[in-house]
Structure formats: C-alpha cells, structure tokens
C-alpha cells in the first residue's frame, strides 16, 4: 500500500538503498545520457566521458550511470556512441568506474542495442539516418524501417541473429563487470532493439519472437536473464522500459508494463527504470509537465509490491523537493534525473543543503558548502 504520510520516519531521498548486497548512498540517480563524444575513437571512452561521469559522482548522486553503451558496433545510435564490444572498450572505461566508486557513488552502465534506430547522425549534426559508407545496416524484428523521412533498409534478425544479440549483451555485461561497474542496466526502452521487439507497433513477426505478449517480450526477458547469469549475486541488474508507446490501445500500454515488470523481477531484475515512448514518431505524448512519467512508475511500484524489485521514476524531475516527494511517498524507490544533471552536476549536494540533510560533500569542497 502506498504511503502518503510525510512524517520524518518515511524513507527520503537521502536514505541509503540496499539492492542485493550493494548499498547505494542515496536515492538520486544520474540518468543515462548519450554524450556523442567518441570522436574518431570507435566506441572508446574519452576524457569527456571520464570528466562528465566523474563530476556527477563528485556531485553526490547515489548512482552514476554511463550512457547507452552499444553491445555491438551496429547497435550504436550514432558513430560517436560509446561501445563495449571488446576488452579494449572495457579498459577505456575502467578508470571512470573506479573514480565514481572512489567518490562513494555506485558506478552503473546502460547496455544497449539501437536496433532499427541505429546509424543516425548525432543530434548536433542534425540527426537523421546515415546512408552510404559512413553508416551501416540496422537490424530489427522485421525488415520494416523506423519511419524516418529518408529511411534506411533494415535487416530482419533471424534465429541465429537474435541469439547473437543475447550473446552480445551477456559478453558486454562480463566486460562491464571487469571494468568495475556495479550495476548493469538493460536498455529496453525508447524504440531501440528490445523495445521494438516487445511493442506490437514494430514487431509484426509471426514466430516465437513475436505475435502474442509472451513472444514479443521474449527477447527483453532472455537478455535480462543472460545479463543476470553473469552478473554477481550481490550486484543489481536494472531494466529500463518504455511504460507506454503513447500509440493508443494498438501500442504497448501501461497495463502491459505492469504485466511484464514482475516477470522481469523473476528473471533477475532488481530495479525497473520506468521511462516511456520512442517507438514511433506518431506517438502522442498526452501531457509533459513536471513528473509527467511518475504515474507510470507508481503503477509499476504497485505491480511489483509482492517482489523485492525496486522502481525508478524519470522524466522532468528537477527539484530537490520534487525528487524527495517521489521517494518519500513511495511512488518509486529512486529519483532519476537527466537534464537537471546537465545543468547542475552537483544537484545532490545542492539538494542536501536545501532539504537540510547531510550531503556527501567531498573533503576538498567543504569550504564551499
Ligand atoms: C542528452 C540526452 C541523452 C540521453 N541519452 C539517453 C541514453 O543514453 N539512454 C537512455 O535510456 N535515455 C537517454 N536519454 C533520456 C534520459 O535518460 C531521460 O530519460 C529523459 O531525458 C527524461 O528525463 P529528464 O526530464 O530528467 O531529462 C537522454 C536524454 C538526454 C537529454
């Protein structure tokens, strides 16, 4: 049952969270955010990633999550995306994971495959598909392209191709662990490969990987199980979902998400990160004011009430009071902030001051707080 009492005994933003054997110092998470910063480095992390993620750990967040990191080269959204398809990629991330950990934050990484939304120019270069030799052929549940104005041909994954994707996620998780990350998040949202399989909008397959709910959700579940298989018992696995396609009853709905979340918990997920949308440009976002996606997280919290699986809420959470309210009233266990962390890497330290809590101020910065 959801609590509405704001008494100080309730769990707040600055209470630690234990997931499996991992203690997370507070309930603020830096949402994964593509930096499109692998300039000519073919998926290898750069100083930019190190400083970007490192400064947000210095800024006090409980969890600092690296951006959508491609499990194979064709799973990149853009050529400048981070990747983790070789040991060299893991080596390039190692110092960053260690630095985040040394600052007392929990280092996390989002493992991703862009599916039919791959091979696009980064937003600062205008977005849109890359044709010709600078791009590549995206893969998807069917040969249907993502409906860009100027779409790329898409390769339909066959049985071997799908098994290869599951193997790529498993191998990526092994490398992420070796690099020092403590949380692996499976990117199952925003119209990318795993979402494009579970959404009826994009999966018109008629074999065991499509059709009904069980067929369409099979890939995200198998990937979650594969990651859990290689991720240590004492470390958490997260799964990010799009709670709704915003495409009406013909699309994936919040009811579907409420049915899937407990199945993912059985598969080994320790937190469901509740986002939305991205599978089709015709999506109609009903209302996008502050906290507009939090009701989806609340619904998933209810669906998971008989499990140990936690929930993260994301979407226009920008203030300390707002983030604290989400946690304190049991709408979600973790407040996930993206753009606010672009504006303020020290959001958590500022939030602690504002809420009258003790924040994790680094020793060298104490005279400033
Ligand atoms: C620059 C930028 C990059 C993003 N990259 C990712 C990503 O790599 N993976 C992901 O799941 N979401 C990504 N997102 C979505 C955010 O994680 C978040 O879900 C969204 O921005 C809503 O949260 P906000 O209102 O706090 O910004 C990105 C958002 C921004 C602004």
PDB file of C-alpha atoms and ligand atoms in Angstrom, residues 31-34 67-68 110 187 190 240 275 314-317 336-339 342, ligand 1:
ATOM      1  CA  UNK A  31      20.073   9.054 -15.853  1.00  0.00           C
ATOM      2  CA  UNK A  32      21.993   7.565 -18.784  1.00  0.00           C
ATOM      3  CA  UNK A  33      22.701  10.299 -21.326  1.00  0.00           C
ATOM      4  CA  UNK A  34      24.438   9.809 -24.667  1.00  0.00           C
ATOM      5  CA  UNK A  67      25.103   6.344 -21.360  1.00  0.00           C
ATOM      6  CA  UNK A  68      23.584   3.766 -23.715  1.00  0.00           C
ATOM      7  CA  UNK A 110      23.447   1.041 -19.591  1.00  0.00           C
ATOM      8  CA  UNK A 187      18.196  -0.690 -22.189  1.00  0.00           C
ATOM      9  CA  UNK A 190      12.844   4.306 -26.403  1.00  0.00           C
ATOM     10  CA  UNK A 240      14.741   0.377 -18.436  1.00  0.00           C
ATOM     11  CA  UNK A 275      10.593   5.665 -18.986  1.00  0.00           C
ATOM     12  CA  UNK A 314      12.289   9.529 -14.537  1.00  0.00           C
ATOM     13  CA  UNK A 315      11.005  12.488 -16.524  1.00  0.00           C
ATOM     14  CA  UNK A 316      11.109  16.161 -15.630  1.00  0.00           C
ATOM     15  CA  UNK A 317      12.092  15.633 -12.029  1.00  0.00           C
ATOM     16  CA  UNK A 336      16.277   9.521 -11.805  1.00  0.00           C
ATOM     17  CA  UNK A 337      17.297  12.889 -13.249  1.00  0.00           C
ATOM     18  CA  UNK A 338      18.756  13.515 -16.680  1.00  0.00           C
ATOM     19  CA  UNK A 339      18.695  17.110 -17.940  1.00  0.00           C
ATOM     20  CA  UNK A 342      23.375  18.628 -17.328  1.00  0.00           C
TER      21      UNK A 342
HETATM   22  C1  LIG B   1      21.398  14.428 -23.901  1.00  0.00           C
HETATM   23  C2  LIG B   1      20.497  13.258 -23.564  1.00  0.00           C
HETATM   24  C3  LIG B   1      20.939  11.972 -23.842  1.00  0.00           C
HETATM   25  C4  LIG B   1      20.145  10.866 -23.499  1.00  0.00           C
HETATM   26  N1  LIG B   1      20.640   9.602 -23.674  1.00  0.00           N
HETATM   27  C5  LIG B   1      19.967   8.539 -23.166  1.00  0.00           C
HETATM   28  C6  LIG B   1      20.563   7.266 -23.119  1.00  0.00           C
HETATM   29  O1  LIG B   1      21.730   7.066 -23.452  1.00  0.00           O
HETATM   30  N2  LIG B   1      19.811   6.244 -22.628  1.00  0.00           N
HETATM   31  C7  LIG B   1      18.525   6.423 -22.168  1.00  0.00           C
HETATM   32  O2  LIG B   1      17.878   5.468 -21.757  1.00  0.00           O
HETATM   33  N3  LIG B   1      17.960   7.650 -22.171  1.00  0.00           N
HETATM   34  C8  LIG B   1      18.656   8.705 -22.642  1.00  0.00           C
HETATM   35  N4  LIG B   1      18.117   9.958 -22.550  1.00  0.00           N
HETATM   36  C9  LIG B   1      16.833  10.130 -21.839  1.00  0.00           C
HETATM   37  C10 LIG B   1      17.094  10.469 -20.376  1.00  0.00           C
HETATM   38  O3  LIG B   1      17.822   9.455 -19.716  1.00  0.00           O
HETATM   39  C11 LIG B   1      15.772  10.713 -19.622  1.00  0.00           C
HETATM   40  O4  LIG B   1      15.020   9.536 -19.625  1.00  0.00           O
HETATM   41  C12 LIG B   1      14.972  11.855 -20.243  1.00  0.00           C
HETATM   42  O5  LIG B   1      15.809  12.943 -20.593  1.00  0.00           O
HETATM   43  C13 LIG B   1      13.885  12.348 -19.281  1.00  0.00           C
HETATM   44  O6  LIG B   1      14.456  12.778 -18.066  1.00  0.00           O
HETATM   45  P1  LIG B   1      14.698  14.339 -17.710  1.00  0.00           P
HETATM   46  O7  LIG B   1      13.354  15.012 -17.861  1.00  0.00           O
HETATM   47  O8  LIG B   1      15.202  14.332 -16.303  1.00  0.00           O
HETATM   48  O9  LIG B   1      15.685  14.894 -18.701  1.00  0.00           O
HETATM   49  C14 LIG B   1      18.873  11.068 -22.913  1.00  0.00           C
HETATM   50  C15 LIG B   1      18.429  12.380 -22.666  1.00  0.00           C
HETATM   51  C16 LIG B   1      19.237  13.458 -22.962  1.00  0.00           C
HETATM   52  C17 LIG B   1      18.758  14.854 -22.632  1.00  0.00           C
END
